[in-house]
XYZ file of C-alpha atoms in Angstrom:
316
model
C 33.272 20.232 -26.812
C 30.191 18.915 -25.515
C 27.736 20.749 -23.243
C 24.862 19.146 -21.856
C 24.191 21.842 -19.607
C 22.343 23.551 -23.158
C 20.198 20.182 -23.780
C 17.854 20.514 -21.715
C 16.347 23.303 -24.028
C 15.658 20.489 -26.877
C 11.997 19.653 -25.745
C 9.454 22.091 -24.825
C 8.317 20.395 -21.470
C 12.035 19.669 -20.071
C 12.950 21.557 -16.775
C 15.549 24.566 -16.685
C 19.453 23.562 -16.144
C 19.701 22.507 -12.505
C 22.640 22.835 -10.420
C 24.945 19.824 -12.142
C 24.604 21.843 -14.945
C 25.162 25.188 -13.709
C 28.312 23.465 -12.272
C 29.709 21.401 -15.502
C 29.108 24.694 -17.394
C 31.002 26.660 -14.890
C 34.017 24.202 -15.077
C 34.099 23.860 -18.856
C 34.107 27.854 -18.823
C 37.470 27.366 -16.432
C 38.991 25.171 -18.222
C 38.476 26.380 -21.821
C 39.557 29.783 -20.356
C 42.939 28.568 -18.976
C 43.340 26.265 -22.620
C 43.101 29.757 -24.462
C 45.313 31.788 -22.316
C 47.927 28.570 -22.695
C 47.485 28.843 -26.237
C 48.038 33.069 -26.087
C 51.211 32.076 -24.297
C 52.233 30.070 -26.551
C 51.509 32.369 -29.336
C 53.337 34.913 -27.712
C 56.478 32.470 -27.546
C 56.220 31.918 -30.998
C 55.948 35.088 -31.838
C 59.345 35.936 -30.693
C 61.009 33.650 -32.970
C 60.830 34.579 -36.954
C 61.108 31.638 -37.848
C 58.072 30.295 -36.443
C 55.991 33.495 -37.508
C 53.740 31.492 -40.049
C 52.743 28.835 -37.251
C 52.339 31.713 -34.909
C 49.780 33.409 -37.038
C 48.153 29.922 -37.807
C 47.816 29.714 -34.077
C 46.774 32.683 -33.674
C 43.967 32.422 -36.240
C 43.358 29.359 -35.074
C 42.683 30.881 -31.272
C 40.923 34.154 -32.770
C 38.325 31.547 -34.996
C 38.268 29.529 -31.075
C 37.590 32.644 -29.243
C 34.891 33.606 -31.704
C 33.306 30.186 -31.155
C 33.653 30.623 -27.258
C 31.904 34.215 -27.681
C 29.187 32.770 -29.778
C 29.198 29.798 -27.555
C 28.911 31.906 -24.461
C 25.835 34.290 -26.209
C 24.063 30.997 -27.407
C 24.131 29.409 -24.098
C 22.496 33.217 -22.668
C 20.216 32.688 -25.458
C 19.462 29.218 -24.430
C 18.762 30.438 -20.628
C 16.455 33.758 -21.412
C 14.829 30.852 -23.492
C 14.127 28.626 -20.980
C 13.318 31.504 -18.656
C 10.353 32.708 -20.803
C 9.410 29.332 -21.468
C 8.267 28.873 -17.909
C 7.076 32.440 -17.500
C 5.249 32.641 -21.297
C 3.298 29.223 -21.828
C 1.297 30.726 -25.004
C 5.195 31.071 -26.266
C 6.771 27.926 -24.975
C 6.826 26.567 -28.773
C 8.225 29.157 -30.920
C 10.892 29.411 -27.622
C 11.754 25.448 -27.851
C 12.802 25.424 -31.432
C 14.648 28.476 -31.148
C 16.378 27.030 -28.549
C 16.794 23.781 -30.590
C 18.321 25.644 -33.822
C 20.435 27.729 -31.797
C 21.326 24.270 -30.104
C 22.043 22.499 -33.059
C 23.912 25.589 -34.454
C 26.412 25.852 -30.976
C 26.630 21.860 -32.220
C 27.768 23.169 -34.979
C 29.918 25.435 -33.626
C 31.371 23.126 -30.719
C 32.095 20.473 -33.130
C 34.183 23.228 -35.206
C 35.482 24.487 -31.960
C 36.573 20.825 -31.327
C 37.953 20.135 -34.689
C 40.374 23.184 -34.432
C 41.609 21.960 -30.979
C 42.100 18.793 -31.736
C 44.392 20.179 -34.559
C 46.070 21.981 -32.435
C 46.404 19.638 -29.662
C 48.644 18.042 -32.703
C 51.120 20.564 -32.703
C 51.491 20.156 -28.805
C 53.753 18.558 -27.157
C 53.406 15.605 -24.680
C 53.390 17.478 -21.679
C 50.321 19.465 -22.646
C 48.539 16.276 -23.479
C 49.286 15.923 -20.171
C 47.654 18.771 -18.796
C 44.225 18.188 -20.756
C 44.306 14.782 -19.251
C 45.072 15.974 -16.039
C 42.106 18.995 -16.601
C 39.763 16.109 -17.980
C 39.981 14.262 -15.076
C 39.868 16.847 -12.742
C 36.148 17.724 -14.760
C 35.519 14.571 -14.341
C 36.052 14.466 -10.643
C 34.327 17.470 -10.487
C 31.262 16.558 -12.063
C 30.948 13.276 -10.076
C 31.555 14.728 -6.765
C 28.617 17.075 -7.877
C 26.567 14.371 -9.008
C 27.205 12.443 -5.612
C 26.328 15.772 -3.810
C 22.796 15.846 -5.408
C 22.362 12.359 -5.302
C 23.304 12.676 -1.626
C 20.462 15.596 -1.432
C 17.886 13.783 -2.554
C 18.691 10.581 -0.490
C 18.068 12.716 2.339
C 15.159 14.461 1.196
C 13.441 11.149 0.637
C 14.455 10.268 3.790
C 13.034 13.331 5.600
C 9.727 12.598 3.313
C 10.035 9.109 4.856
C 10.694 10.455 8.399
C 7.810 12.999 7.977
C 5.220 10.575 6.815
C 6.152 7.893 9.370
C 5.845 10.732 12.291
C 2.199 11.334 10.462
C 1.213 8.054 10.201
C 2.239 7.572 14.138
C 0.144 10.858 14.980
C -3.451 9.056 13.091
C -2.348 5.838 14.749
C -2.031 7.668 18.082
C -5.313 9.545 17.758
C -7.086 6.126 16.242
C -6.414 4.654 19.693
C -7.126 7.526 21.536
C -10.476 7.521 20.300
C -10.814 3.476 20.739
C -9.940 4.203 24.378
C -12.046 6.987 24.837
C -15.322 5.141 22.826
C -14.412 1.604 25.435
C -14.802 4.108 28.546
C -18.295 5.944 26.867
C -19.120 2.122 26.521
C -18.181 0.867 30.279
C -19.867 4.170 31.621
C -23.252 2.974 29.419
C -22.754 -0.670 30.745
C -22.220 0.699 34.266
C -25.241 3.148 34.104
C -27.034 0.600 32.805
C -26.328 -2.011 35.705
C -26.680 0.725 37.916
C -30.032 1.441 36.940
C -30.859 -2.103 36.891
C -29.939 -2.728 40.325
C -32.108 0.160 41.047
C -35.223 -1.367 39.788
C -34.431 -4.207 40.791
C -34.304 -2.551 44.521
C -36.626 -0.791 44.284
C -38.941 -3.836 42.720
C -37.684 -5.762 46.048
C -38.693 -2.682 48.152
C -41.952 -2.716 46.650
C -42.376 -6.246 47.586
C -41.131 -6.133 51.228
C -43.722 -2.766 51.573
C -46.303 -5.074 49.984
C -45.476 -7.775 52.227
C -45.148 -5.677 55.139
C -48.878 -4.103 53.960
C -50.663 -7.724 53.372
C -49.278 -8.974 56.942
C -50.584 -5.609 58.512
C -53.991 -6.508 56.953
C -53.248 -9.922 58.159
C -52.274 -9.025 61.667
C -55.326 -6.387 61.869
C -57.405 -8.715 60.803
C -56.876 -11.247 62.973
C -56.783 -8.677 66.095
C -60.122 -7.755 64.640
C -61.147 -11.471 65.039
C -59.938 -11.648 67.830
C -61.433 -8.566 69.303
C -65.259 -10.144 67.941
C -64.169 -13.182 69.319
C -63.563 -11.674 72.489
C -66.817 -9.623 72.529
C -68.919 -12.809 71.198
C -67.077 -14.120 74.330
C -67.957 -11.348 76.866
C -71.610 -11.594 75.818
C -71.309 -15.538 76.097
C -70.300 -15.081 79.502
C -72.697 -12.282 79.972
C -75.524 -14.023 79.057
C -74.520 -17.242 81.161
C -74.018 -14.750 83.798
C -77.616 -13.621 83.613
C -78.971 -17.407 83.225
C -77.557 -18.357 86.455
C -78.304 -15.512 88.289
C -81.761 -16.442 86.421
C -81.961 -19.771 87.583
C -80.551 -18.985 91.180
C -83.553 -16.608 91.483
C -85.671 -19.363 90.277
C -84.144 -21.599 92.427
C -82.975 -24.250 90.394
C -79.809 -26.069 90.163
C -77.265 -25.485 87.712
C -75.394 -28.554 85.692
C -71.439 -27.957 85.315
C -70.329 -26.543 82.220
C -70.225 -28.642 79.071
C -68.015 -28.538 75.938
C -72.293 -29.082 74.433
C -73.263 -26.398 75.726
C -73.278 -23.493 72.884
C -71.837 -20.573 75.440
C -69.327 -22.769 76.336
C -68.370 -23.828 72.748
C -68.638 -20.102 72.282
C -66.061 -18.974 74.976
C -63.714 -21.998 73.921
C -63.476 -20.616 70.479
C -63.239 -17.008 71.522
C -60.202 -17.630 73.906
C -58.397 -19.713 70.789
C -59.238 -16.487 68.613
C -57.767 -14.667 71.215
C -54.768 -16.654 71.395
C -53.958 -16.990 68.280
C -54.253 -12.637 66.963
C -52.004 -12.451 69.992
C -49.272 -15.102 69.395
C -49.777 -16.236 65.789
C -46.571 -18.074 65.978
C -48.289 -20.634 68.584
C -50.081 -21.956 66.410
C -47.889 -24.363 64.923
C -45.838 -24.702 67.486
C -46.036 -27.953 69.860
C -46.537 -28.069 73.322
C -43.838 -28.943 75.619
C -44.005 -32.009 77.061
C -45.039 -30.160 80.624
C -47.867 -28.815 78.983
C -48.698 -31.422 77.039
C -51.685 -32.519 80.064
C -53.058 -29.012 80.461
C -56.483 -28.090 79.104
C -56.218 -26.092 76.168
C -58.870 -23.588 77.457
C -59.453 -21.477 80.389
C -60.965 -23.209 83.365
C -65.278 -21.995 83.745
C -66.836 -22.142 86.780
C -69.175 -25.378 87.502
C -72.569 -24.035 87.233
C -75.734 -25.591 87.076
C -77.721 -26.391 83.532
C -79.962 -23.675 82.867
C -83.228 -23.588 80.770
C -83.187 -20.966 78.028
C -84.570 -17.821 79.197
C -86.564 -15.338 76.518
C -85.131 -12.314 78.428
C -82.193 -11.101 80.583
């Protein structure tokens, strides 16, 4: 009887028996246990008829030779374990180990196929109802060993489905974290942008602040300036009007008469000019402004006193 439970010690590099082994070798061990204690019973049976005492001690020769094989079987098979055992603990030894375990291999061969010949022989002398039986035991092996297979093929279904499930859960974690940190760099970038705006519109506030103070400065200047036009106008006036003053009293002392005021006459050019000075540091938006039509007749300078035309005079 075959065992490949024991080839897997044929090549140095192959693995140890794995469970489908360990579980075919169990069963054979059943079963060839339960075919020798059938044939011991029907040894004994034979035994208690003398006229079947020669078949009886063929049989029973023919079961001591089987149990020998089974012993020597069962040994070789330890062998072939302890051998595979130091293989993987000794790797200096794992050569010398493999073909030990191959001739003992080839020698339970041997054995088996002697084992094998002597049942078949006496599966001869059987009758049809333990043909029967072996059947029935073969299939029952055989239904062992596939549901066993199945089992393990079943175990590693799902353990390459939990591999699956764990490396799908991992990739979903770095996908996760991938757009985590996309998210997070977008907000570091719209921060930037808005910080960046943010201190644009600063500038440019504080660039238009700049201009308004500028503005504001230049139409200060502008404004003092023109008061301080207006101001020297006003004085060159006063001393206009000062010094007509003082040529009329002038000419009134000498007695003479004085012509009406003339837009010729340099004071009076000089007052007209002064008052427009005047007028226009105080209200610089009249300027540009029309008259209304009520106003439109009314001189555009302040009325002078008719006075007499005066000679120059070298002192007041």
């Amino acid at each position: 009887m075959n065992q490949p439970g024991l080839e897997t010690g044929a090549a140095p590099d192959q693995a140890p028996l794995d469970a489908l082994g360990q579980r075919q070798l169990e069963v054979r061990r059943q079963m060839e246990a339960e075919e020798l204690s059938q044939d011991l019973q029907e040894v004994r049976q034979a035994g208690q008829d003398p006229a079947g005492l020669p078949s009886a001690t063929a049989a029973r020769a023919q079961l001591a030779q089987a149990g020998e094989g089974q012993t020597q079987q069962t040994q070789q098979t330890q062998q072939a374990q302890q051998a595979q055992q130091a293989q993987q603990a000794q790797q200096a030894q794992q050569a010398q180990q493999a073909q030990q375990a191959q001739q003992a291999q080839q020698a339970q061969q041997t054995q088996q196929s002697n084992a094998s010949l002597q049942r078949q022989q006496a599966l001869q002398a059987e009758s049809g109802e333990e043909r029967l039986q072996a059947q029935r035991a073969d299939g029952v092996r055989s239904d062992a060993q596939r549901s066993d297979a199945q089992r393990i093929e079943g175990d590693r279904q799902a353990g390459l489905q939990d591999a699956a499930r764990v490396e799908d859960l991992r990739q979903g974690g770095l996908r996760q974290a991938q757009l985590q940190q996309s998210r997070l760099e977008e907000q570091a970038q719209v921060a930037a942008d808005e910080a960046i705006r943010a201190q644009l519109a600063a500038d440019d506030a504080q660039m238009v602040a700049r201009a308004a103070s500028e503005r504001t400065q230049s139409l200060a200047r502008t404004e003092q300036l023109q008061a301080d036009q207006g101001l020297a106008a006003t004085a060159q006036a006063q001393l206009a009007q000062q010094n007509a003053q003082a040529q009329e009293l002038a000419a009134q002392n000498a007695g003479m008469a004085v012509p009406p005021p003339s837009s010729q006459d340099p004071s009076v050019a000089a007052a007209i000019a002064a008052y427009n000075l005047n007028n226009a540091a105080l209200n610089p938006g009249l300027m540009n402004r029309p008259l209304p039509a009520a106003d439109s007749r009314l001189p555009l300078v302040a009325p002078v006193a008719p006075v007499e035309p005066v000679k120059p005079v070298n002192k007041i």
